[in-house]
């Protein structure tokens, strides 16, 4: 006998939470939510293993909110009852936003704060004095507040959640997490959420969880081939620039796009290149303030701009990265994992990823939930070995004999005019120009983040005016490059682009009619004839 799917209304949730769920447009729980929410409500320790985009955040936030509402019916004292740990500031911000959306109808009853930002701890102390119900933070940040005696969790904490647990140690939080656990009560409920079950997660599980229920969904790392399509195209450096420019200008990439490269410098080179053709895009850069990064992701999700350029963060693979004082990158920043990009239609690997795991995480940005998506990889000769390894891995994962990454049929000779344009524009972007552009954006965004912070706190509706896809081109741009003249559009694509070629005779007749209409002498003759007819 088949088990029926459990709906949110059958989980005995408070009406205010159900209204928040309805406001978010969630019609039914995902598989992991359906399994995890009842278990957490029962007070059991749970280890959640599910891929990114499966709804892990709501799987632990929803039962937390229900438990807090229920406990407040018989408890009069305000206390910090839940602590949510995450490895990156962007992920902390995302968890807070989900919590706020779910508590719109009970925001006076439940309060949640995010301590992960670089805001001074003395300023956050004021927020902690109000003893919010839920604290969201990185392990280092909450430990700092405990040491400064801004907050104590020894007596009040009831539930601990560790999100993206497999990255906690990779981001260098091992020592801080061990010290933090000493500051927690002897008994509390624990929830671990992770995309993978590696050695670090098993070590964390042994320390935090007690007789846990392990929820491991038997599902592939990527959506099925009916939902996501993989393509590749062999192309060298200049050809990659030509292909990308052609796809965007000829409207072959529709919807929202994430373009991946392998370094921050490459992010800015690509942004500067596209800016010369009046293609606006945003760069996710770990050097920028956390509020700027989170705001950029939110604007992308809201459709303020359609193209985002990102790079894989190397310190995920190398935990020592970011510890050097000379390294300006934010150790608690992460683009590749955990961040929920919404409605992404296309992922373009401008630089092919360095390993199979990175390819899976990049491809996982699209085809989320029930949506469909496309992944296009531009592969150079030097990247072919890694491409072949990825192709073999996907063949095993999908259990198919054919190559799951299919060749993208692209006629390079038909976009030859684009090649000449892109060649000059790409070569014009030197290392010095990239350096100046990075410094320029960093300076501007820091100014916006610090100087305008008070204004945006008082005027939150004006925050959407602050854009992150503005040009950082330090050299003069030829405005004509932004236009696509009719003669460089391939004949087969002219109708798609909106160029309709008319016959010369028909165009000539229309021009003659327009001239005759505008001829003042002919207009006067017509008027005279009308007056004569009336007389």
Coordinates of C-alpha atoms in Angstrom, one line a residue:
X1 CA 0.0 0.0 0.0
X2 CA 1.5 3.3 -1.1
X3 CA 2.0 6.1 1.5
X4 CA 0.2 9.3 0.8
X5 CA 2.2 12.5 0.6
X6 CA 1.9 14.6 3.8
X7 CA 0.8 18.2 3.3
X8 CA 1.8 21.2 5.5
X9 CA -1.7 21.4 6.9
X10 CA -1.4 17.8 8.2
X11 CA 1.7 18.6 10.2
X12 CA -0.2 20.4 13.0
X13 CA 1.5 23.7 12.3
X14 CA 0.3 27.0 13.6
X15 CA -2.0 28.9 11.3
X16 CA 0.4 31.9 11.2
X17 CA 3.2 29.7 9.9
X18 CA 0.8 28.2 7.3
X19 CA 0.0 31.7 6.1
X20 CA 3.7 32.4 5.8
X21 CA 4.2 29.2 3.8
X22 CA 1.2 30.1 1.5
X23 CA 2.7 33.6 1.0
X24 CA 5.9 32.0 -0.2
X25 CA 3.9 30.0 -2.7
X26 CA 4.9 26.5 -1.4
X27 CA 2.1 24.3 -2.4
X28 CA 3.4 21.1 -0.8
X29 CA 6.5 20.1 1.2
X30 CA 9.5 18.6 -0.6
X31 CA 10.5 15.0 0.2
X32 CA 13.1 16.1 2.8
X33 CA 10.7 18.5 4.5
X34 CA 8.0 15.9 4.6
X35 CA 10.3 13.5 6.5
X36 CA 12.3 16.0 8.7
X37 CA 9.6 18.4 10.0
X38 CA 7.6 15.7 12.0
X39 CA 10.8 14.2 13.4
X40 CA 12.2 17.5 14.6
X41 CA 8.8 18.4 16.1
X42 CA 9.0 15.2 18.1
X43 CA 12.3 16.4 19.6
X44 CA 14.6 13.9 17.9
X45 CA 18.1 14.6 16.8
X46 CA 18.2 14.5 13.0
X47 CA 20.9 14.3 10.3
X48 CA 19.5 15.6 7.1
X49 CA 21.4 14.6 3.9
X50 CA 20.0 16.1 0.7
X51 CA 21.3 18.0 -2.3
X52 CA 21.3 21.8 -2.6
X53 CA 17.9 23.1 -3.6
X54 CA 15.9 20.3 -1.9
X55 CA 14.4 22.6 0.7
X56 CA 16.8 21.8 3.7
X57 CA 16.5 25.3 5.1
X58 CA 12.7 25.2 5.5
X59 CA 13.0 21.6 6.8
X60 CA 14.6 22.9 10.0
X61 CA 13.2 26.5 10.2
X62 CA 9.5 25.5 10.1
X63 CA 9.7 23.1 13.1
X64 CA 11.8 25.5 15.0
X65 CA 9.2 28.2 14.7
X66 CA 6.4 25.8 15.6
X67 CA 8.3 24.7 18.8
X68 CA 8.9 28.3 19.8
X69 CA 5.2 29.3 19.4
X70 CA 4.1 26.3 21.4
X71 CA 6.6 26.9 24.2
X72 CA 5.5 30.6 24.5
X73 CA 2.0 29.5 25.4
X74 CA 3.2 28.4 28.9
X75 CA 6.5 30.3 29.3
X76 CA 6.5 34.0 30.2
X77 CA 10.2 34.7 30.2
X78 CA 11.9 35.7 26.9
X79 CA 15.0 33.6 26.1
X80 CA 17.3 32.5 23.3
X81 CA 16.0 29.0 22.5
X82 CA 17.5 28.2 19.1
X83 CA 21.0 28.7 17.5
X84 CA 21.5 28.2 13.8
X85 CA 25.2 27.9 12.6
X86 CA 26.2 28.3 9.0
X87 CA 29.7 28.5 7.4
X88 CA 29.2 31.7 5.3
X89 CA 27.7 35.1 5.9
X90 CA 25.6 34.9 2.7
X91 CA 24.0 31.6 3.9
X92 CA 23.3 33.2 7.3
X93 CA 21.6 36.1 5.5
X94 CA 19.6 33.7 3.4
X95 CA 18.4 31.7 6.5
X96 CA 17.3 34.9 8.2
X97 CA 15.3 36.0 5.1
X98 CA 13.5 32.6 5.0
X99 CA 12.8 32.9 8.7
X100 CA 11.4 36.4 8.3
X101 CA 9.2 35.4 5.4
X102 CA 7.7 32.5 7.5
X103 CA 7.1 34.7 10.5
X104 CA 5.4 37.6 8.7
X105 CA 2.1 36.9 10.6
X106 CA 3.8 36.3 14.0
X107 CA 6.8 38.7 13.9
X108 CA 5.8 40.2 17.2
X109 CA 5.9 36.7 18.8
X110 CA 9.1 35.4 17.2
X111 CA 12.3 37.4 16.8
X112 CA 15.4 36.2 14.8
X113 CA 18.7 38.1 14.3
X114 CA 21.8 37.4 12.1
X115 CA 25.1 38.1 13.8
X116 CA 27.4 37.1 10.9
X117 CA 27.9 40.6 9.5
X118 CA 31.0 42.7 10.2
X119 CA 29.0 45.0 12.3
X120 CA 30.8 45.9 15.6
X121 CA 30.0 43.5 18.4
X122 CA 29.1 46.4 20.7
X123 CA 26.4 47.4 18.3
X124 CA 25.0 43.8 18.2
X125 CA 25.1 43.6 22.0
X126 CA 22.1 45.9 22.1
X127 CA 20.2 43.3 19.9
X128 CA 21.3 40.5 22.1
X129 CA 20.0 42.2 25.3
X130 CA 16.5 41.7 23.9
X131 CA 17.2 37.9 23.9
X132 CA 15.9 37.0 20.5
X133 CA 14.3 33.6 20.0
X134 CA 16.6 32.6 17.2
X135 CA 20.3 33.5 16.7
X136 CA 21.9 32.9 13.3
X137 CA 25.7 33.2 13.0
X138 CA 29.0 31.6 12.0
X139 CA 30.7 29.7 14.8
X140 CA 33.4 32.3 15.2
X141 CA 30.9 35.2 15.6
X142 CA 28.7 33.6 18.2
X143 CA 31.8 32.4 20.2
X144 CA 33.1 36.0 20.2
X145 CA 29.8 37.3 21.7
X146 CA 29.8 34.5 24.4
X147 CA 33.4 35.4 25.4
X148 CA 32.4 39.1 25.7
X149 CA 29.4 38.0 27.8
X150 CA 27.0 39.6 25.4
X151 CA 24.9 36.4 25.5
X152 CA 24.8 33.1 27.4
X153 CA 23.3 29.9 26.1
X154 CA 24.1 27.6 29.0
X155 CA 20.6 27.8 30.5
X156 CA 18.3 28.7 27.6
X157 CA 19.3 26.8 24.5
X158 CA 16.9 24.1 23.4
X159 CA 17.8 23.5 19.7
X160 CA 21.1 23.7 17.8
X161 CA 21.1 23.6 14.0
X162 CA 24.3 23.3 11.9
X163 CA 23.6 24.0 8.2
X164 CA 26.0 22.9 5.4
X165 CA 27.8 20.9 8.1
X166 CA 30.2 19.4 5.5
X167 CA 31.7 22.9 5.0
X168 CA 32.1 23.9 8.6
X169 CA 35.5 22.4 8.9
X170 CA 36.5 23.3 5.4
X171 CA 36.0 27.0 6.3
X172 CA 38.4 26.7 9.3
X173 CA 35.7 26.6 12.1
X174 CA 36.9 23.3 13.7
X175 CA 38.5 24.8 16.8
X176 CA 35.9 27.5 17.2
X177 CA 33.1 24.9 17.0
X178 CA 34.7 22.7 19.6
X179 CA 35.1 25.7 22.0
X180 CA 31.5 26.7 21.3
X181 CA 30.1 23.3 22.2
X182 CA 31.7 23.7 25.7
X183 CA 29.5 26.8 26.2
X184 CA 26.2 25.0 25.4
X185 CA 23.9 23.1 27.9
X186 CA 24.4 19.4 28.6
X187 CA 21.1 18.5 26.9
X188 CA 19.7 20.0 23.8
X189 CA 18.2 18.9 20.5
X190 CA 20.5 18.9 17.5
X191 CA 20.0 19.0 13.7
X192 CA 22.7 18.6 11.1
X193 CA 22.0 19.5 7.5
X194 CA 24.5 18.7 4.8
X195 CA 24.7 18.0 1.0
X196 CA 27.2 15.2 1.5
X197 CA 28.2 12.8 4.2
X198 CA 32.0 13.0 4.5
X199 CA 34.5 12.3 7.3
X200 CA 34.0 15.7 8.8
X201 CA 30.2 15.3 9.0
X202 CA 30.7 11.9 10.7
X203 CA 33.0 13.4 13.2
X204 CA 30.6 16.3 13.9
X205 CA 27.7 13.8 14.1
X206 CA 29.6 11.8 16.9
X207 CA 30.1 15.0 19.0
X208 CA 26.7 16.7 18.5
X209 CA 24.0 14.1 17.8
X210 CA 22.6 11.5 20.2
X211 CA 20.9 8.5 18.7
X212 CA 20.0 10.5 15.6
X213 CA 17.5 9.7 12.8
X214 CA 19.5 9.8 9.6
X215 CA 17.5 11.1 6.6
X216 CA 19.3 10.3 3.4
X217 CA 17.4 10.8 0.2
X218 CA 18.4 8.3 -2.5
X219 CA 18.6 10.9 -5.3
X220 CA 21.3 11.8 -7.8
X221 CA 23.5 14.9 -7.3
X222 CA 21.9 16.5 -10.3
X223 CA 18.3 16.6 -11.7
X224 CA 17.4 14.1 -14.4
X225 CA 18.3 14.7 -18.0
X226 CA 14.6 15.5 -18.8
X227 CA 15.0 18.5 -16.5
X228 CA 18.6 19.7 -17.1
X229 CA 20.5 19.6 -20.5
X230 CA 24.3 19.6 -20.6
X231 CA 26.2 21.0 -23.6
X232 CA 29.8 21.5 -24.5
X233 CA 31.7 23.4 -27.2
X234 CA 35.4 23.3 -27.9
X235 CA 36.7 26.8 -27.9
X236 CA 39.9 28.6 -27.1
X237 CA 40.2 32.0 -25.2
X238 CA 39.1 34.4 -28.0
X239 CA 36.6 31.9 -29.3
X240 CA 35.0 31.7 -25.9
X241 CA 34.5 35.5 -25.8
X242 CA 33.0 35.4 -29.3
X243 CA 30.6 32.6 -28.5
X244 CA 29.4 34.2 -25.3
X245 CA 29.0 37.6 -27.0
X246 CA 27.0 36.1 -29.9
X247 CA 24.7 34.1 -27.6
X248 CA 23.8 37.1 -25.5
X249 CA 23.5 39.6 -28.4
X250 CA 21.5 37.2 -30.6
X251 CA 19.1 36.4 -27.7
X252 CA 20.0 32.7 -27.7
X253 CA 20.6 32.8 -23.9
X254 CA 17.1 33.6 -22.5
X255 CA 16.2 34.1 -18.9
X256 CA 18.6 34.5 -16.0
X257 CA 22.2 33.4 -16.5
X258 CA 25.2 32.6 -14.2
X259 CA 28.6 32.6 -15.9
X260 CA 31.3 30.8 -14.0
X261 CA 35.1 31.5 -14.2
X262 CA 38.0 30.2 -12.2
X263 CA 39.2 33.4 -10.5
X264 CA 38.1 36.9 -9.4
X265 CA 40.4 38.5 -12.0
X266 CA 38.7 36.5 -14.7
X267 CA 35.3 37.7 -13.3
X268 CA 36.4 41.3 -13.9
X269 CA 37.9 40.7 -17.3
X270 CA 34.7 39.2 -18.4
X271 CA 32.6 42.0 -16.9
X272 CA 34.8 44.6 -18.6
X273 CA 34.6 42.8 -21.9
X274 CA 30.8 42.6 -21.8
X275 CA 30.5 46.2 -20.6
X276 CA 32.1 47.3 -23.9
X277 CA 29.1 45.9 -25.7
X278 CA 26.6 47.5 -23.3
X279 CA 25.8 44.1 -21.6
X280 CA 25.3 44.8 -17.9
X281 CA 26.2 42.2 -15.4
X282 CA 27.1 41.8 -11.7
X283 CA 30.2 40.2 -10.2
X284 CA 30.1 38.2 -6.9
X285 CA 33.4 39.1 -5.3
X286 CA 34.5 37.8 -1.9
X287 CA 36.5 41.0 -1.4
X288 CA 33.3 43.2 -1.2
X289 CA 31.4 43.8 2.0
X290 CA 29.0 41.1 3.0
X291 CA 25.9 43.3 2.8
X292 CA 26.9 44.2 -0.8
X293 CA 27.2 40.5 -1.7
X294 CA 23.9 39.5 -0.2
X295 CA 22.2 42.5 -1.8
X296 CA 23.6 41.5 -5.1
X297 CA 22.2 38.0 -4.8
X298 CA 18.8 39.3 -3.8
X299 CA 18.7 41.7 -6.7
X300 CA 19.6 38.9 -9.1
X301 CA 16.8 36.8 -7.6
X302 CA 14.4 39.6 -8.0
X303 CA 15.3 40.1 -11.7
X304 CA 16.9 43.5 -11.4
X305 CA 19.6 42.1 -13.7
X306 CA 19.8 38.9 -15.7
X307 CA 23.5 38.0 -15.8
X308 CA 25.8 37.3 -12.9
X309 CA 29.5 36.4 -13.1
X310 CA 30.9 34.2 -10.3
X311 CA 34.0 32.3 -9.4
X312 CA 34.6 29.2 -7.3
X313 CA 36.1 30.0 -3.9
X314 CA 39.4 28.2 -3.6
X315 CA 39.4 28.1 0.2
X316 CA 36.6 25.5 0.1
X317 CA 39.2 23.1 -1.3
X318 CA 42.1 24.7 0.6
X319 CA 41.2 25.6 4.3
X320 CA 44.4 27.6 4.8
X321 CA 43.4 30.0 2.1
X322 CA 42.2 33.3 3.6
X323 CA 44.3 33.1 6.8
X324 CA 47.0 35.3 5.4
X325 CA 46.6 38.8 6.5
X326 CA 47.5 40.1 3.1
X327 CA 44.6 38.2 1.6
X328 CA 41.7 40.5 1.5
X329 CA 39.1 37.9 0.7
X330 CA 36.5 37.2 3.3
X331 CA 37.0 33.8 4.8
X332 CA 33.3 33.6 5.7
X333 CA 32.2 34.2 2.1
X334 CA 31.0 31.5 -0.2
X335 CA 29.4 31.6 -3.7
X336 CA 29.4 28.0 -4.8
X337 CA 27.5 26.3 -2.0
X338 CA 24.3 26.9 -0.1
X339 CA 23.2 30.2 -1.8
X340 CA 19.7 29.9 -3.3
X341 CA 19.7 31.4 -6.7
X342 CA 16.2 31.6 -8.0
X343 CA 14.9 30.8 -11.5
X344 CA 18.3 30.4 -13.2
X345 CA 17.7 29.3 -16.8
X346 CA 21.3 28.9 -17.9
X347 CA 24.7 28.1 -16.4
X348 CA 27.7 28.9 -18.6
X349 CA 31.1 27.5 -17.7
X350 CA 33.3 30.1 -19.4
X351 CA 36.2 28.4 -17.6
X352 CA 35.7 24.6 -17.2
X353 CA 35.6 23.7 -13.5
X354 CA 38.8 22.3 -11.9
X355 CA 37.1 19.2 -10.5
X356 CA 33.9 17.1 -10.9
X357 CA 32.4 18.4 -7.6
X358 CA 32.7 22.0 -8.8
X359 CA 30.9 21.1 -12.0
X360 CA 28.0 19.5 -10.0
X361 CA 27.7 22.5 -7.7
X362 CA 27.7 24.9 -10.7
X363 CA 25.2 22.9 -12.6
X364 CA 23.0 22.7 -9.5
X365 CA 22.3 26.4 -9.7
X366 CA 19.8 25.7 -12.5
X367 CA 16.9 23.3 -12.8
X368 CA 15.9 23.8 -9.2
X369 CA 12.6 22.2 -7.9
X370 CA 10.5 21.6 -11.0
X371 CA 12.2 24.1 -13.3
X372 CA 14.2 23.2 -16.3
X373 CA 17.7 24.5 -17.1
X374 CA 20.7 24.3 -19.4
X375 CA 24.5 24.0 -18.7
X376 CA 26.9 25.1 -21.4
X377 CA 30.6 24.4 -21.0
X378 CA 33.2 26.2 -23.2
X379 CA 36.2 23.8 -23.2
X380 CA 39.7 24.7 -24.2
X381 CA 42.3 22.1 -25.2
X382 CA 44.1 22.5 -21.8
X383 CA 40.7 21.7 -20.1
X384 CA 39.9 18.6 -22.1
X385 CA 41.3 16.1 -19.6
X386 CA 39.0 17.4 -16.8
X387 CA 36.1 17.6 -19.2
X388 CA 36.6 13.9 -20.2
X389 CA 36.6 12.9 -16.5
X390 CA 33.4 14.9 -15.8
X391 CA 31.8 13.3 -18.9
X392 CA 32.7 9.8 -17.6
X393 CA 31.3 10.6 -14.1
X394 CA 28.0 11.9 -15.4
X395 CA 27.7 8.8 -17.7
X396 CA 27.9 6.6 -14.5
X397 CA 25.6 8.9 -12.5
X398 CA 22.9 8.9 -15.2
X399 CA 23.6 5.2 -16.0
X400 CA 23.7 5.8 -19.8
X401 CA 25.9 4.7 -22.6
X402 CA 25.7 7.9 -24.6
X403 CA 27.5 11.1 -23.6
X404 CA 25.3 13.1 -21.2
X405 CA 27.1 16.3 -22.1
X406 CA 26.2 16.8 -25.8
X407 CA 28.0 18.9 -28.4
X408 CA 26.4 22.3 -28.8
X409 CA 25.8 22.9 -32.5
X410 CA 27.3 26.3 -33.1
X411 CA 28.4 27.5 -36.6
X412 CA 31.4 29.7 -35.8
X413 CA 31.8 30.9 -39.4
X414 CA 28.3 32.5 -39.3
X415 CA 29.4 34.8 -36.4
X416 CA 32.7 35.8 -38.0
X417 CA 31.8 39.6 -37.7
X418 CA 31.4 39.1 -33.9
X419 CA 34.8 37.5 -33.7
X420 CA 36.6 40.7 -35.1
X421 CA 34.7 42.9 -32.6
X422 CA 35.3 40.6 -29.6
X423 CA 39.0 40.0 -30.5
X424 CA 39.8 43.7 -30.2
X425 CA 37.7 44.2 -27.1
X426 CA 39.1 41.1 -25.3
X427 CA 42.8 42.0 -26.0
X428 CA 42.2 45.6 -24.9
X429 CA 41.6 44.5 -21.3
X430 CA 45.0 44.3 -19.7
X431 CA 46.0 43.2 -16.2
X432 CA 46.4 46.9 -15.2
X433 CA 42.9 47.7 -16.3
X434 CA 41.5 44.7 -14.4
X435 CA 43.4 45.9 -11.3
X436 CA 42.0 49.4 -11.6
X437 CA 38.5 48.1 -12.1
X438 CA 38.7 45.9 -9.0
X439 CA 39.9 48.7 -6.9
X440 CA 37.3 51.1 -8.3
X441 CA 34.4 48.7 -7.5
X442 CA 35.8 47.9 -4.1
X443 CA 36.0 51.6 -3.2
X444 CA 32.5 52.4 -4.5
X445 CA 30.8 49.4 -2.8
X446 CA 32.6 50.1 0.5
X447 CA 31.4 53.7 0.3
X448 CA 27.9 52.6 -0.4
X449 CA 28.0 50.0 2.3
X450 CA 29.3 52.2 5.1
X451 CA 28.2 55.8 4.2
X452 CA 24.7 55.0 3.1
X453 CA 24.1 52.3 5.7
X454 CA 22.2 54.7 8.0
X455 CA 20.1 56.1 5.2
X456 CA 19.0 52.7 4.0
X457 CA 18.2 51.6 7.5
X458 CA 15.7 54.6 7.7
X459 CA 14.6 54.2 4.0
X460 CA 14.6 50.5 3.2
X461 CA 12.4 51.0 0.1
X462 CA 15.2 53.0 -1.5
X463 CA 17.7 50.2 -1.2
X464 CA 16.6 48.7 -4.6
X465 CA 18.0 51.8 -6.4
X466 CA 21.5 50.7 -5.4
X467 CA 22.6 48.5 -8.3
X468 CA 25.7 46.2 -8.6
X469 CA 25.8 45.8 -12.3
X470 CA 27.1 49.3 -13.0
X471 CA 30.1 49.6 -15.3
X472 CA 33.6 49.7 -13.8
X473 CA 35.3 50.3 -17.1
X474 CA 38.3 52.6 -16.5
X475 CA 38.8 53.3 -20.2
X476 CA 36.5 54.9 -22.7
X477 CA 33.9 52.6 -24.4
X478 CA 32.8 52.9 -28.0
X479 CA 29.0 53.2 -27.8
X480 CA 28.7 51.8 -31.3
X481 CA 29.8 48.4 -30.0
X482 CA 26.6 48.0 -28.2
X483 CA 24.6 48.0 -31.4
X484 CA 24.1 44.8 -33.6
X485 CA 23.9 45.9 -37.2
X486 CA 21.8 43.9 -39.5
X487 CA 24.6 42.7 -41.7
X488 CA 26.4 40.8 -38.9
X489 CA 23.3 38.8 -37.9
X490 CA 23.2 35.3 -39.4
X491 CA 20.4 34.9 -41.9
X492 CA 18.9 32.0 -40.0
X493 CA 18.6 34.1 -36.8
X494 CA 17.3 37.4 -38.2
X495 CA 13.7 36.6 -37.3
X496 CA 14.7 35.5 -33.8
X497 CA 16.6 38.7 -33.2
X498 CA 13.8 40.8 -34.7
X499 CA 15.5 41.8 -38.0
X500 CA 13.1 41.4 -41.0
X501 CA 14.7 41.9 -44.4
X502 CA 12.3 43.4 -46.9
X503 CA 12.6 43.4 -50.7
X504 CA 14.3 46.4 -52.2
X505 CA 11.3 47.2 -54.4
X506 CA 8.9 47.2 -51.5
X507 CA 11.2 49.3 -49.4
X508 CA 11.7 51.8 -52.3
X509 CA 7.9 52.2 -52.8
X510 CA 7.4 52.9 -49.1
X511 CA 10.2 55.5 -49.1
X512 CA 8.5 57.2 -52.2
X513 CA 5.1 57.2 -50.5
X514 CA 6.7 58.7 -47.4
X515 CA 8.4 61.4 -49.5
X516 CA 5.2 62.3 -51.3
X517 CA 3.4 62.6 -48.0
X518 CA 6.0 65.0 -46.7
X519 CA 6.3 67.1 -49.9
X520 CA 4.8 70.5 -49.0
X521 CA 4.0 71.3 -52.7
X522 CA 2.0 68.1 -53.1
X523 CA 0.2 68.8 -49.8
X524 CA -0.8 72.3 -51.0
X525 CA -2.2 70.9 -54.3
X526 CA -4.3 68.4 -52.4
X527 CA -5.7 71.1 -50.1
X528 CA -6.5 73.4 -53.1
X529 CA -8.3 70.6 -54.8
X530 CA -10.4 69.9 -51.7
X531 CA -11.4 73.6 -51.4
X532 CA -12.3 73.8 -55.1
X533 CA -14.6 70.7 -54.7
X534 CA -16.4 72.3 -51.8
X535 CA -17.1 75.6 -53.8

